mmCIF file of C-alpha atoms in Angstrom:
data_model
loop_
_atom_site.group_PDB
_atom_site.id
_atom_site.type_symbol
_atom_site.label_atom_id
_atom_site.label_comp_id
_atom_site.label_asym_id
_atom_site.label_seq_id
_atom_site.Cartn_x
_atom_site.Cartn_y
_atom_site.Cartn_z
ATOM 1 C CA MET W 288 13.899 73.544 -46.354
ATOM 2 C CA ASN W 289 10.417 74.526 -45.275
ATOM 3 C CA ASP W 290 9.360 77.154 -47.762
ATOM 4 C CA THR W 291 7.392 79.144 -45.267
ATOM 5 C CA LEU W 292 9.482 78.998 -42.061
ATOM 6 C CA GLY W 293 12.913 78.345 -43.581
ATOM 7 C CA ILE W 294 13.528 75.354 -41.207
ATOM 8 C CA PRO W 295 15.443 72.259 -42.423
ATOM 9 C CA VAL W 296 12.977 69.362 -42.725
ATOM 10 C CA MET W 297 13.776 65.653 -43.296
ATOM 11 C CA ASN W 298 11.650 63.933 -45.857
ATOM 12 C CA ASN W 299 9.610 60.822 -45.031
ATOM 13 C CA GLN W 300 11.907 58.335 -46.771
ATOM 14 C CA LEU W 301 14.912 59.408 -44.717
ATOM 15 C CA LYS W 302 12.783 59.268 -41.557
ATOM 16 C CA LYS W 303 11.826 55.660 -42.225
ATOM 17 C CA LYS W 304 15.442 54.654 -42.964
ATOM 18 C CA PHE W 305 16.799 56.224 -39.766
ATOM 19 C CA LEU W 306 13.992 54.691 -37.671
ATOM 20 C CA ALA W 307 14.682 51.197 -39.059
ATOM 21 C CA MET W 308 18.422 51.570 -38.405
ATOM 22 C CA ALA W 309 17.765 52.674 -34.816
ATOM 23 C CA ILE W 310 15.454 49.759 -34.115
ATOM 24 C CA ALA W 311 17.918 47.288 -35.631
ATOM 25 C CA THR W 312 20.799 48.737 -33.628
ATOM 26 C CA VAL W 313 18.872 48.584 -30.350
ATOM 27 C CA GLY W 314 17.852 44.980 -30.995
ATOM 28 C CA VAL W 315 21.209 43.659 -32.211
ATOM 29 C CA MET W 316 23.586 45.277 -29.723
ATOM 30 C CA PRO W 317 22.406 43.324 -26.594
ATOM 31 C CA VAL W 318 22.528 40.091 -28.560
ATOM 32 C CA LEU W 319 26.089 40.752 -29.702
ATOM 33 C CA ALA W 320 27.166 41.745 -26.208
ATOM 34 C CA TYR W 321 25.548 38.624 -24.687
ATOM 35 C CA ALA W 322 27.131 36.415 -27.358
ATOM 36 C CA GLN W 323 30.575 37.877 -26.742
ATOM 37 C CA THR W 324 30.245 37.540 -22.954
ATOM 38 C CA HIS W 325 29.306 33.871 -23.126
ATOM 39 C CA ALA W 326 31.288 32.856 -26.185
ATOM 40 C CA GLY W 327 33.670 30.753 -24.105
ATOM 41 C CA HIS W 328 30.914 29.036 -22.059
ATOM 42 C CA ALA W 329 29.418 26.814 -24.682
ATOM 43 C CA GLY W 330 31.583 23.767 -24.080
ATOM 44 C CA HIS W 331 32.306 24.304 -20.337
ATOM 45 C CA THR W 332 35.826 23.107 -20.873
ATOM 46 C CA ALA W 333 38.846 24.088 -18.854
ATOM 47 C CA ALA W 334 41.109 24.408 -21.920
ATOM 48 C CA PRO W 335 41.453 28.009 -23.234
ATOM 49 C CA PRO W 336 40.828 28.619 -26.945
ATOM 50 C CA ALA W 337 43.725 28.856 -29.337
ATOM 51 C CA THR W 338 42.893 32.453 -30.309
ATOM 52 C CA SER W 339 40.539 34.906 -28.790
ATOM 53 C CA THR W 340 39.492 38.459 -29.309
ATOM 54 C CA PRO W 341 39.314 40.792 -26.324
ATOM 55 C CA ALA W 342 35.755 41.465 -25.340
ATOM 56 C CA THR W 343 34.271 44.033 -23.042
ATOM 57 C CA VAL W 344 31.259 43.155 -20.940
ATOM 58 C CA SER W 345 28.605 45.790 -21.286
ATOM 59 C CA GLY W 346 26.729 47.009 -18.236
ATOM 60 C CA MET W 347 29.645 46.810 -15.726
ATOM 61 C CA ASP W 348 31.741 49.664 -14.309
ATOM 62 C CA GLY W 349 35.112 49.380 -15.937
ATOM 63 C CA SER W 350 36.102 46.849 -18.507
ATOM 64 C CA MET W 351 36.482 43.212 -17.637
ATOM 65 C CA ASN W 352 39.013 41.596 -19.922
ATOM 66 C CA MET W 353 37.807 38.131 -20.711
ATOM 67 C CA SER W 354 39.951 37.641 -23.784
ATOM 68 C CA ASP W 355 41.745 34.591 -22.460
ATOM 69 C CA LYS W 356 39.508 33.421 -19.646
ATOM 70 C CA GLU W 357 37.133 30.521 -19.670
ATOM 71 C CA HIS W 358 34.935 30.042 -16.603
ATOM 72 C CA GLY W 359 36.960 26.958 -15.826
ATOM 73 C CA SER W 360 40.106 29.105 -15.583
ATOM 74 C CA MET W 361 38.831 32.471 -14.274
ATOM 75 C CA GLY W 362 41.007 32.359 -11.239
ATOM 76 C CA MET W 363 38.484 30.229 -9.337
ATOM 77 C CA PRO W 364 40.525 27.165 -8.418
ATOM 78 C CA GLY W 365 38.611 23.901 -8.201
ATOM 79 C CA MET W 366 35.420 25.438 -9.540
ATOM 80 C CA ASP W 367 33.834 23.404 -12.319
ATOM 81 C CA HIS W 368 30.561 24.798 -13.622
ATOM 82 C CA GLY W 369 29.679 21.301 -14.764
ATOM 83 C CA SER W 370 29.735 20.050 -11.153
ATOM 84 C CA MET W 371 28.239 23.054 -9.333
ATOM 85 C CA ASP W 372 25.391 22.276 -6.924
ATOM 86 C CA MET W 373 22.918 24.875 -8.191
ATOM 87 C CA PRO W 374 19.572 25.737 -6.424
ATOM 88 C CA GLY W 375 16.606 23.873 -7.763
ATOM 89 C CA MET W 376 18.716 21.010 -9.051
ATOM 90 C CA GLY W 377 18.503 17.441 -7.686
ATOM 91 C CA HIS W 378 20.941 17.045 -4.763
ATOM 92 C CA GLY W 379 20.824 13.274 -4.982
ATOM 93 C CA ALA W 380 23.205 13.330 -7.909
ATOM 94 C CA GLY W 381 25.356 16.113 -6.462
ATOM 95 C CA LYS W 382 26.333 17.372 -9.938
ATOM 96 C CA ALA W 383 24.665 18.965 -12.922
ATOM 97 C CA PRO W 384 26.248 17.263 -15.896
ATOM 98 C CA ALA W 385 26.764 19.214 -19.131
ATOM 99 C CA GLN W 386 24.254 21.988 -18.506
ATOM 100 C CA GLY W 387 24.619 24.866 -20.937
ATOM 101 C CA HIS W 388 24.634 28.491 -19.832
ATOM 102 C CA ASP W 389 21.699 29.157 -22.071
ATOM 103 C CA ASP W 390 19.598 27.124 -19.607
ATOM 104 C CA MET W 391 21.058 28.723 -16.483
ATOM 105 C CA LYS W 392 19.595 32.128 -15.761
ATOM 106 C CA MET W 393 22.388 33.897 -13.867
ATOM 107 C CA PRO W 394 21.779 37.653 -14.163
ATOM 108 C CA MET W 395 24.873 39.878 -14.255
ATOM 109 C CA LYS W 396 24.304 42.926 -12.099
ATOM 110 C CA GLN W 397 26.414 46.043 -12.183
ATOM 111 C CA ALA W 398 29.096 45.768 -9.564
ATOM 112 C CA ASP W 399 30.244 48.565 -7.346
ATOM 113 C CA PRO W 400 34.002 48.967 -7.860
ATOM 114 C CA VAL W 401 34.376 50.537 -4.419
ATOM 115 C CA LYS W 402 33.086 47.506 -2.546
ATOM 116 C CA ASN W 403 35.469 44.928 -1.175
ATOM 117 C CA THR W 404 36.028 41.838 -3.252
ATOM 118 C CA SER W 405 35.649 39.594 -0.192
ATOM 119 C CA ALA W 406 32.132 38.648 -1.319
ATOM 120 C CA MET W 407 33.779 35.610 -2.922
ATOM 121 C CA PRO W 408 35.939 34.027 -0.189
ATOM 122 C CA GLY W 409 39.127 32.362 -1.351
ATOM 123 C CA MET W 410 39.351 34.362 -4.554
ATOM 124 C CA SER W 411 42.027 37.031 -5.109
ATOM 125 C CA ARG W 412 42.045 39.870 -7.651
ATOM 126 C CA GLY W 413 45.197 38.593 -9.165
ATOM 127 C CA GLN W 414 43.594 35.320 -9.929
ATOM 128 C CA SER W 415 40.401 36.568 -11.504
ATOM 129 C CA GLY W 416 41.067 39.965 -12.963
ATOM 130 C CA PHE W 417 37.741 41.186 -11.525
ATOM 131 C CA ASN W 418 37.510 44.591 -9.904
ATOM 132 C CA ALA W 419 34.551 43.324 -7.877
ATOM 133 C CA PRO W 420 32.650 40.040 -8.008
ATOM 134 C CA THR W 421 29.164 39.901 -9.340
ATOM 135 C CA PRO W 422 26.615 39.358 -6.467
ATOM 136 C CA ALA W 423 24.874 36.632 -8.434
ATOM 137 C CA HIS W 424 28.069 34.553 -8.343
ATOM 138 C CA ASN W 425 28.549 34.614 -4.575
ATOM 139 C CA MET W 426 29.580 30.984 -3.927
ATOM 140 C CA GLY W 427 30.874 31.461 -0.375
ATOM 141 C CA ALA W 428 28.341 29.081 1.142
ATOM 142 C CA MET W 429 29.004 26.345 -1.385
ATOM 143 C CA ASP W 430 31.560 23.554 -1.343
ATOM 144 C CA HIS W 431 33.089 23.771 -4.849
ATOM 145 C CA SER W 432 35.583 20.948 -4.459
ATOM 146 C CA GLY W 433 33.296 18.251 -5.791
ATOM 147 C CA GLY W 434 29.723 19.526 -5.784
ATOM 148 C CA GLU W 435 28.916 17.370 -2.701
ATOM 149 C CA MET W 436 27.209 18.497 0.517
ATOM 150 C CA ASP W 437 29.281 18.642 3.687
ATOM 151 C CA HIS W 438 27.438 16.530 6.291
ATOM 152 C CA GLY W 439 30.074 16.932 8.983
ATOM 153 C CA ASP W 440 28.091 19.519 10.939
ATOM 154 C CA MET W 441 24.669 17.896 10.541
ATOM 155 C CA GLN W 442 23.018 16.498 13.707
ATOM 156 C CA MET W 443 22.021 12.909 12.970
ATOM 157 C CA GLN W 444 19.375 10.871 14.837
ATOM 158 C CA GLY W 445 20.547 8.544 17.607
ATOM 159 C CA GLY W 446 23.570 8.667 19.833
ATOM 160 C CA SER W 447 23.644 9.991 23.380
ATOM 161 C CA PRO W 448 20.604 11.936 24.632
ATOM 162 C CA PRO W 449 20.979 15.689 25.179
ATOM 163 C CA PRO W 450 21.764 16.911 28.706
ATOM 164 C CA ASP W 451 18.203 18.193 29.234
ATOM 165 C CA ALA W 452 16.473 14.940 28.115
ATOM 166 C CA ARG W 453 13.635 13.729 30.383
ATOM 167 C CA ASP W 454 14.476 10.911 32.777
ATOM 168 C CA PRO W 455 12.302 7.857 31.891
ATOM 169 C CA ASP W 456 12.136 6.871 35.576
ATOM 170 C CA ALA W 457 11.345 10.360 36.869
ATOM 171 C CA TYR W 458 7.662 9.556 37.531
ATOM 172 C CA SER W 459 8.029 6.047 38.965
ATOM 173 C CA ASP W 460 9.187 7.136 42.435
ATOM 174 C CA GLY W 461 12.485 5.396 41.867
ATOM 175 C CA TYR W 462 11.005 1.956 41.139
ATOM 176 C CA VAL W 463 12.350 0.034 38.183
ATOM 177 C CA ARG W 464 11.258 -3.134 36.447
ATOM 178 C CA ASN W 465 11.827 -6.443 38.259
ATOM 179 C CA ALA W 466 13.221 -4.691 41.332
ATOM 180 C CA GLY W 467 11.898 -3.133 44.524
ATOM 181 C CA LYS W 468 9.187 -4.170 46.935
ATOM 182 C CA TYR W 469 6.615 -4.745 44.168
ATOM 183 C CA ALA W 470 8.745 -7.219 42.233
ATOM 184 C CA LEU W 471 7.839 -10.909 42.410
ATOM 185 C CA PRO W 472 10.260 -13.167 44.285
ATOM 186 C CA PRO W 473 12.269 -15.575 42.127
ATOM 187 C CA SER W 474 9.995 -18.471 43.084
ATOM 188 C CA ASP W 475 6.942 -16.625 41.690
ATOM 189 C CA ALA W 476 8.525 -14.870 38.731
ATOM 190 C CA LEU W 477 6.276 -15.267 35.706
ATOM 191 C CA ILE W 478 8.160 -17.016 32.929
ATOM 192 C CA MET W 479 5.458 -18.874 30.982
ATOM 193 C CA SER W 480 1.791 -18.964 31.940
ATOM 194 C CA ASP W 481 1.563 -22.770 31.706
ATOM 195 C CA MET W 482 4.282 -23.054 34.391
ATOM 196 C CA HIS W 483 2.095 -21.494 37.103
ATOM 197 C CA ASN W 484 -1.078 -22.490 38.933
ATOM 198 C CA PHE W 485 -4.194 -20.350 38.998
ATOM 199 C CA GLY W 486 -7.686 -20.688 40.439
ATOM 200 C CA SER W 487 -11.217 -19.535 39.631
ATOM 201 C CA VAL W 488 -14.809 -19.872 40.843
ATOM 202 C CA ASN W 489 -17.564 -19.574 38.261
ATOM 203 C CA PHE W 490 -21.300 -19.814 38.985
ATOM 204 C CA ASP W 491 -23.203 -19.958 35.721
ATOM 205 C CA ARG W 492 -26.593 -20.146 37.480
ATOM 206 C CA LEU W 493 -27.585 -18.864 40.887
ATOM 207 C CA GLU W 494 -31.286 -18.245 40.383
ATOM 208 C CA TYR W 495 -34.791 -18.020 41.711
ATOM 209 C CA VAL W 496 -37.266 -20.432 40.041
ATOM 210 C CA ARG W 497 -41.071 -20.303 39.973
ATOM 211 C CA ALA W 498 -43.270 -23.047 38.445
ATOM 212 C CA ARG W 499 -46.690 -24.622 39.207
ATOM 213 C CA GLY W 500 -47.194 -22.046 41.946
ATOM 214 C CA GLU W 501 -44.108 -23.271 43.770
ATOM 215 C CA GLU W 502 -40.798 -21.528 44.371
ATOM 216 C CA TRP W 503 -37.277 -22.767 44.918
ATOM 217 C CA ALA W 504 -33.633 -21.869 44.269
ATOM 218 C CA ALA W 505 -31.246 -23.541 41.852
ATOM 219 C CA TYR W 506 -27.496 -23.370 41.393
ATOM 220 C CA GLU W 507 -24.904 -24.624 38.914
ATOM 221 C CA GLY W 508 -21.224 -23.793 38.869
ATOM 222 C CA GLU W 509 -17.671 -24.966 39.192
ATOM 223 C CA ALA W 510 -14.378 -24.125 40.880
ATOM 224 C CA TRP W 511 -10.959 -25.108 39.595
ATOM 225 C CA TYR W 512 -7.303 -24.800 40.478
ATOM 226 C CA GLY W 513 -4.290 -25.687 38.382
ATOM 227 C CA SER W 514 -2.254 -24.834 35.337
ATOM 228 C CA THR W 515 -3.173 -24.353 31.714
ATOM 229 C CA TYR W 516 -3.010 -28.076 30.951
ATOM 230 C CA ASN W 517 -4.033 -29.792 34.196
ATOM 231 C CA ARG W 518 -6.633 -28.663 36.726
ATOM 232 C CA ALA W 519 -8.533 -30.026 39.685
ATOM 233 C CA VAL W 520 -12.238 -29.227 39.218
ATOM 234 C CA ILE W 521 -15.313 -29.345 41.417
ATOM 235 C CA LYS W 522 -18.677 -29.174 39.626
ATOM 236 C CA ALA W 523 -21.892 -28.739 41.573
ATOM 237 C CA GLU W 524 -25.580 -28.283 40.768
ATOM 238 C CA GLY W 525 -28.794 -28.766 42.693
ATOM 239 C CA GLU W 526 -32.064 -27.361 44.041
ATOM 240 C CA VAL W 527 -32.967 -25.917 47.427
ATOM 241 C CA ALA W 528 -36.582 -25.572 48.652
ATOM 242 C CA SER W 529 -37.967 -24.605 52.060
ATOM 243 C CA GLY W 530 -34.410 -24.199 53.306
ATOM 244 C CA LYS W 531 -33.499 -27.802 52.504
ATOM 245 C CA LEU W 532 -31.323 -29.325 49.827
ATOM 246 C CA GLN W 533 -33.783 -31.321 47.734
ATOM 247 C CA GLU W 534 -31.305 -32.928 45.376
ATOM 248 C CA SER W 535 -27.719 -32.307 44.290
ATOM 249 C CA GLU W 536 -25.047 -33.553 41.931
ATOM 250 C CA THR W 537 -21.370 -33.007 42.853
ATOM 251 C CA GLN W 538 -18.367 -34.015 40.763
ATOM 252 C CA LEU W 539 -14.646 -34.074 41.546
ATOM 253 C CA LEU W 540 -12.678 -34.194 38.295
ATOM 254 C CA TRP W 541 -9.217 -33.954 36.800
ATOM 255 C CA ARG W 542 -9.348 -31.761 33.677
ATOM 256 C CA HIS W 543 -6.644 -32.074 31.070
ATOM 257 C CA ALA W 544 -6.266 -29.908 27.950
ATOM 258 C CA VAL W 545 -5.903 -31.980 24.784
ATOM 259 C CA SER W 546 -6.157 -29.158 22.228
ATOM 260 C CA THR W 547 -6.662 -25.430 22.014
ATOM 261 C CA PHE W 548 -10.422 -25.558 22.670
ATOM 262 C CA TRP W 549 -11.034 -28.967 24.236
ATOM 263 C CA ASP W 550 -10.434 -30.570 27.657
ATOM 264 C CA THR W 551 -10.986 -34.089 28.871
ATOM 265 C CA GLU W 552 -12.392 -34.807 32.338
ATOM 266 C CA LEU W 553 -11.968 -37.845 34.556
ATOM 267 C CA GLY W 554 -13.220 -38.321 38.128
ATOM 268 C CA PHE W 555 -16.159 -39.125 40.389
ATOM 269 C CA ARG W 556 -19.782 -38.008 40.732
ATOM 270 C CA PHE W 557 -21.876 -38.097 43.848
ATOM 271 C CA ASP W 558 -25.696 -37.793 43.815
ATOM 272 C CA HIS W 559 -27.804 -36.851 46.841
ATOM 273 C CA GLY W 560 -31.603 -36.613 47.159
ATOM 274 C CA GLN W 561 -34.353 -36.357 49.760
ATOM 275 C CA GLY W 562 -35.748 -39.816 50.655
ATOM 276 C CA VAL W 563 -33.602 -41.715 48.113
ATOM 277 C CA PRO W 564 -30.281 -43.541 48.485
ATOM 278 C CA ASN W 565 -27.100 -41.764 47.407
ATOM 279 C CA ARG W 566 -25.441 -42.767 44.147
ATOM 280 C CA GLU W 567 -21.732 -42.806 43.224
ATOM 281 C CA TRP W 568 -20.470 -42.771 39.663
ATOM 282 C CA LEU W 569 -17.189 -42.922 37.775
ATOM 283 C CA ALA W 570 -17.170 -40.022 35.331
ATOM 284 C CA PHE W 571 -15.395 -39.511 32.032
ATOM 285 C CA GLY W 572 -16.137 -36.803 29.471
ATOM 286 C CA PHE W 573 -14.997 -33.822 27.467
ATOM 287 C CA LYS W 574 -15.754 -30.118 27.522
ATOM 288 C CA GLY W 575 -14.917 -27.291 25.143
ATOM 289 C CA LEU W 576 -15.822 -24.847 22.434
ATOM 290 C CA ALA W 577 -17.297 -26.397 19.292
ATOM 291 C CA PRO W 578 -17.227 -24.687 15.872
ATOM 292 C CA TYR W 579 -19.488 -21.634 15.615
ATOM 293 C CA TRP W 580 -18.933 -20.902 19.350
ATOM 294 C CA PHE W 581 -21.114 -23.561 20.924
ATOM 295 C CA GLU W 582 -20.177 -24.443 24.511
ATOM 296 C CA VAL W 583 -20.403 -28.231 24.780
ATOM 297 C CA ASP W 584 -20.191 -30.482 27.838
ATOM 298 C CA ALA W 585 -20.606 -34.261 27.447
ATOM 299 C CA THR W 586 -19.993 -36.756 30.276
ATOM 300 C CA ALA W 587 -20.533 -40.495 30.593
ATOM 301 C CA TYR W 588 -21.016 -42.224 33.963
ATOM 302 C CA VAL W 589 -20.651 -45.760 35.230
ATOM 303 C CA GLY W 590 -22.204 -46.675 38.577
ATOM 304 C CA SER W 591 -22.654 -49.698 40.792
ATOM 305 C CA SER W 592 -24.873 -52.628 39.794
ATOM 306 C CA GLY W 593 -24.291 -51.919 36.101
ATOM 307 C CA HIS W 594 -25.937 -48.472 36.066
ATOM 308 C CA THR W 595 -24.795 -46.157 33.305
ATOM 309 C CA ALA W 596 -25.720 -42.624 32.333
ATOM 310 C CA LEU W 597 -24.921 -39.972 29.715
ATOM 311 C CA GLU W 598 -25.378 -36.226 30.164
ATOM 312 C CA LEU W 599 -25.205 -33.734 27.286
ATOM 313 C CA LYS W 600 -25.260 -29.931 27.614
ATOM 314 C CA ALA W 601 -24.862 -27.122 25.103
ATOM 315 C CA GLU W 602 -25.337 -23.349 25.136
ATOM 316 C CA TYR W 603 -24.749 -20.426 22.812
ATOM 317 C CA ASP W 604 -24.511 -16.640 23.225
ATOM 318 C CA ILE W 605 -26.397 -14.380 20.796
ATOM 319 C CA LEU W 606 -25.027 -10.844 21.104
ATOM 320 C CA LEU W 607 -27.625 -8.077 20.932
ATOM 321 C CA THR W 608 -25.130 -5.426 22.010
ATOM 322 C CA GLN W 609 -21.653 -5.647 23.440
ATOM 323 C CA LYS W 610 -23.150 -6.194 26.906
ATOM 324 C CA LEU W 611 -26.683 -7.494 26.328
ATOM 325 C CA TYR W 612 -27.097 -10.993 24.925
ATOM 326 C CA LEU W 613 -29.449 -13.973 24.738
ATOM 327 C CA GLN W 614 -28.228 -17.362 25.919
ATOM 328 C CA PRO W 615 -30.207 -20.383 24.689
ATOM 329 C CA SER W 616 -29.287 -23.693 26.336
ATOM 330 C CA VAL W 617 -30.321 -27.319 26.173
ATOM 331 C CA GLU W 618 -29.672 -30.346 28.399
ATOM 332 C CA VAL W 619 -30.669 -34.012 27.960
ATOM 333 C CA ASN W 620 -30.011 -37.136 30.091
ATOM 334 C CA PHE W 621 -29.894 -40.832 29.195
ATOM 335 C CA TYR W 622 -29.771 -43.814 31.574
ATOM 336 C CA GLY W 623 -28.953 -47.436 30.807
ATOM 337 C CA LYS W 624 -31.185 -49.093 33.447
ATOM 338 C CA ASP W 625 -34.354 -48.360 35.358
ATOM 339 C CA ASP W 626 -33.956 -46.949 38.866
ATOM 340 C CA GLU W 627 -37.396 -46.828 40.431
ATOM 341 C CA ARG W 628 -36.258 -45.391 43.745
ATOM 342 C CA TRP W 629 -34.891 -42.333 41.929
ATOM 343 C CA GLY W 630 -37.860 -42.276 39.549
ATOM 344 C CA ILE W 631 -35.649 -42.857 36.518
ATOM 345 C CA GLY W 632 -36.435 -45.108 33.557
ATOM 346 C CA SER W 633 -34.063 -46.382 30.904
ATOM 347 C CA GLY W 634 -33.382 -44.458 27.675
ATOM 348 C CA LEU W 635 -34.040 -40.758 27.276
ATOM 349 C CA THR W 636 -35.245 -39.684 30.710
ATOM 350 C CA ASP W 637 -35.638 -35.880 30.629
ATOM 351 C CA GLY W 638 -34.702 -32.737 28.758
ATOM 352 C CA THR W 639 -34.606 -29.016 29.497
ATOM 353 C CA ALA W 640 -34.468 -26.049 27.109
ATOM 354 C CA GLY W 641 -33.905 -22.553 28.407
ATOM 355 C CA LEU W 642 -33.566 -18.988 27.169
ATOM 356 C CA ARG W 643 -31.948 -16.335 29.366
ATOM 357 C CA LEU W 644 -31.469 -12.637 28.682
ATOM 358 C CA LYS W 645 -28.209 -11.570 30.305
ATOM 359 C CA TYR W 646 -26.565 -8.194 30.794
ATOM 360 C CA GLU W 647 -22.863 -7.931 31.559
ATOM 361 C CA VAL W 648 -22.440 -5.171 34.106
ATOM 362 C CA THR W 649 -18.864 -6.441 34.128
ATOM 363 C CA ARG W 650 -17.337 -9.698 32.930
ATOM 364 C CA GLN W 651 -17.573 -10.945 36.512
ATOM 365 C CA PHE W 652 -21.114 -9.766 37.333
ATOM 366 C CA VAL W 653 -24.003 -10.706 34.990
ATOM 367 C CA PRO W 654 -27.667 -10.520 36.100
ATOM 368 C CA TYR W 655 -30.330 -12.176 33.953
ATOM 369 C CA VAL W 656 -33.977 -13.202 33.555
ATOM 370 C CA GLY W 657 -35.305 -16.119 31.536
ATOM 371 C CA VAL W 658 -37.641 -19.007 30.962
ATOM 372 C CA GLU W 659 -37.187 -22.808 30.878
ATOM 373 C CA TRP W 660 -39.235 -25.675 29.503
ATOM 374 C CA SER W 661 -38.753 -29.059 31.126
ATOM 375 C CA SER W 662 -40.150 -32.435 30.139
ATOM 376 C CA LYS W 663 -39.830 -36.085 31.210
ATOM 377 C CA PHE W 664 -39.975 -39.002 28.795
ATOM 378 C CA GLY W 665 -40.751 -42.729 28.811
ATOM 379 C CA LYS W 666 -40.798 -44.555 32.116
ATOM 380 C CA THR W 667 -39.466 -41.482 33.870
ATOM 381 C CA ALA W 668 -42.684 -39.645 32.917
ATOM 382 C CA ASP W 669 -44.721 -42.587 34.263
ATOM 383 C CA TYR W 670 -42.856 -42.465 37.582
ATOM 384 C CA ALA W 671 -43.518 -38.711 37.802
ATOM 385 C CA ARG W 672 -47.272 -39.078 37.228
ATOM 386 C CA ALA W 673 -47.414 -41.850 39.826
ATOM 387 C CA ALA W 674 -45.742 -39.567 42.358
ATOM 388 C CA GLY W 675 -48.182 -36.732 41.610
ATOM 389 C CA ASP W 676 -45.716 -34.633 39.657
ATOM 390 C CA SER W 677 -46.342 -33.134 36.238
ATOM 391 C CA LYS W 678 -44.743 -34.512 33.117
ATOM 392 C CA GLN W 679 -43.993 -31.065 31.702
ATOM 393 C CA GLU W 680 -43.593 -27.627 33.231
ATOM 394 C CA THR W 681 -42.617 -24.068 32.360
ATOM 395 C CA ARG W 682 -40.289 -22.275 34.734
ATOM 396 C CA PHE W 683 -39.594 -18.556 35.062
ATOM 397 C CA VAL W 684 -36.169 -17.713 36.373
ATOM 398 C CA ALA W 685 -34.189 -14.682 37.518
ATOM 399 C CA GLY W 686 -30.658 -14.891 38.745
ATOM 400 C CA LEU W 687 -27.034 -13.977 38.599
ATOM 401 C CA SER W 688 -23.913 -15.309 36.920
ATOM 402 C CA PHE W 689 -20.613 -14.370 38.515
ATOM 403 C CA ARG W 690 -17.005 -15.410 38.628
ATOM 404 C CA PHE W 691 -13.870 -14.522 40.513
#
């Protein structure tokens, strides 16, 4: 008793004892209740224990008798907690083997006894003994039979298109492949490219030339018609001055492909010149793309009276941009016998080296400017000096390459 006020007062020792008991009670009671609630969950087995003590789950309206109920036999037919497809678990396996309830956080909320028990479809009160199911255990959207997903209602890729799918021919004005007025007739239907004939005209040089104060035009090109392996070819080159054809070289050849990059050529050559007799030659040679992208053309000729000749040409494209490029070229000629009327000596007769700067406006239209150096050798140079011509000369050219 307080001596002054006469009020009962508890001493400090009793205060400490009561405070310790209160703290211990508050801490132990939830643990005991949790242990009792989940005592039958540890093994996840469907077999009920031999003996059990009735337990009351704290925190729920009413008492839920779980004295003889394991989760495997709680009136939930076919529900095996070991095979439940729980959120956050891998669906590839379809089951969660031997997962203890200590690892599954499934909060038990207080249920409203007034609410309908239909929150768990397929489960009756008589089977479970629940007054109302716990919201955290609402399994209505899950297939509990085997823990597997039901793919019956899933829309898989493929199959028939939907009714509102776009018509693939809606923008072709009704035309379809290999039919209609734009289709090739059976005789022209493209099966393999080497089964059809094609044609092309290609002028590599059509140019204006100026040298020694004189001017003239020069041309060099070819036209062909045939298939991939066999073609009829016409080659032509020459010079025109003062409106007259000064000299020309025309060849009619059969070109046959012998490999991916090489063709052989066999045919005739016809030479024409002002004030000199015409010459006819039998021609045989090859033409193609050498390693490192060199265009090579080599032809041997056999003429009347034992005349022979060999002509070698090569050119290369040096790309400066995708359209602008330099094209160096070289050409040399050899003859087996002297031909004074044509001003040709035996051996190496003449050679020409050129450099042209070309610009591809398109693949078919290529203007250019350039320069050439020409020289005559041996007896051919002697014949040129005797006729009043120079042995060497520098030519400035401007022209056009085109094909169609």
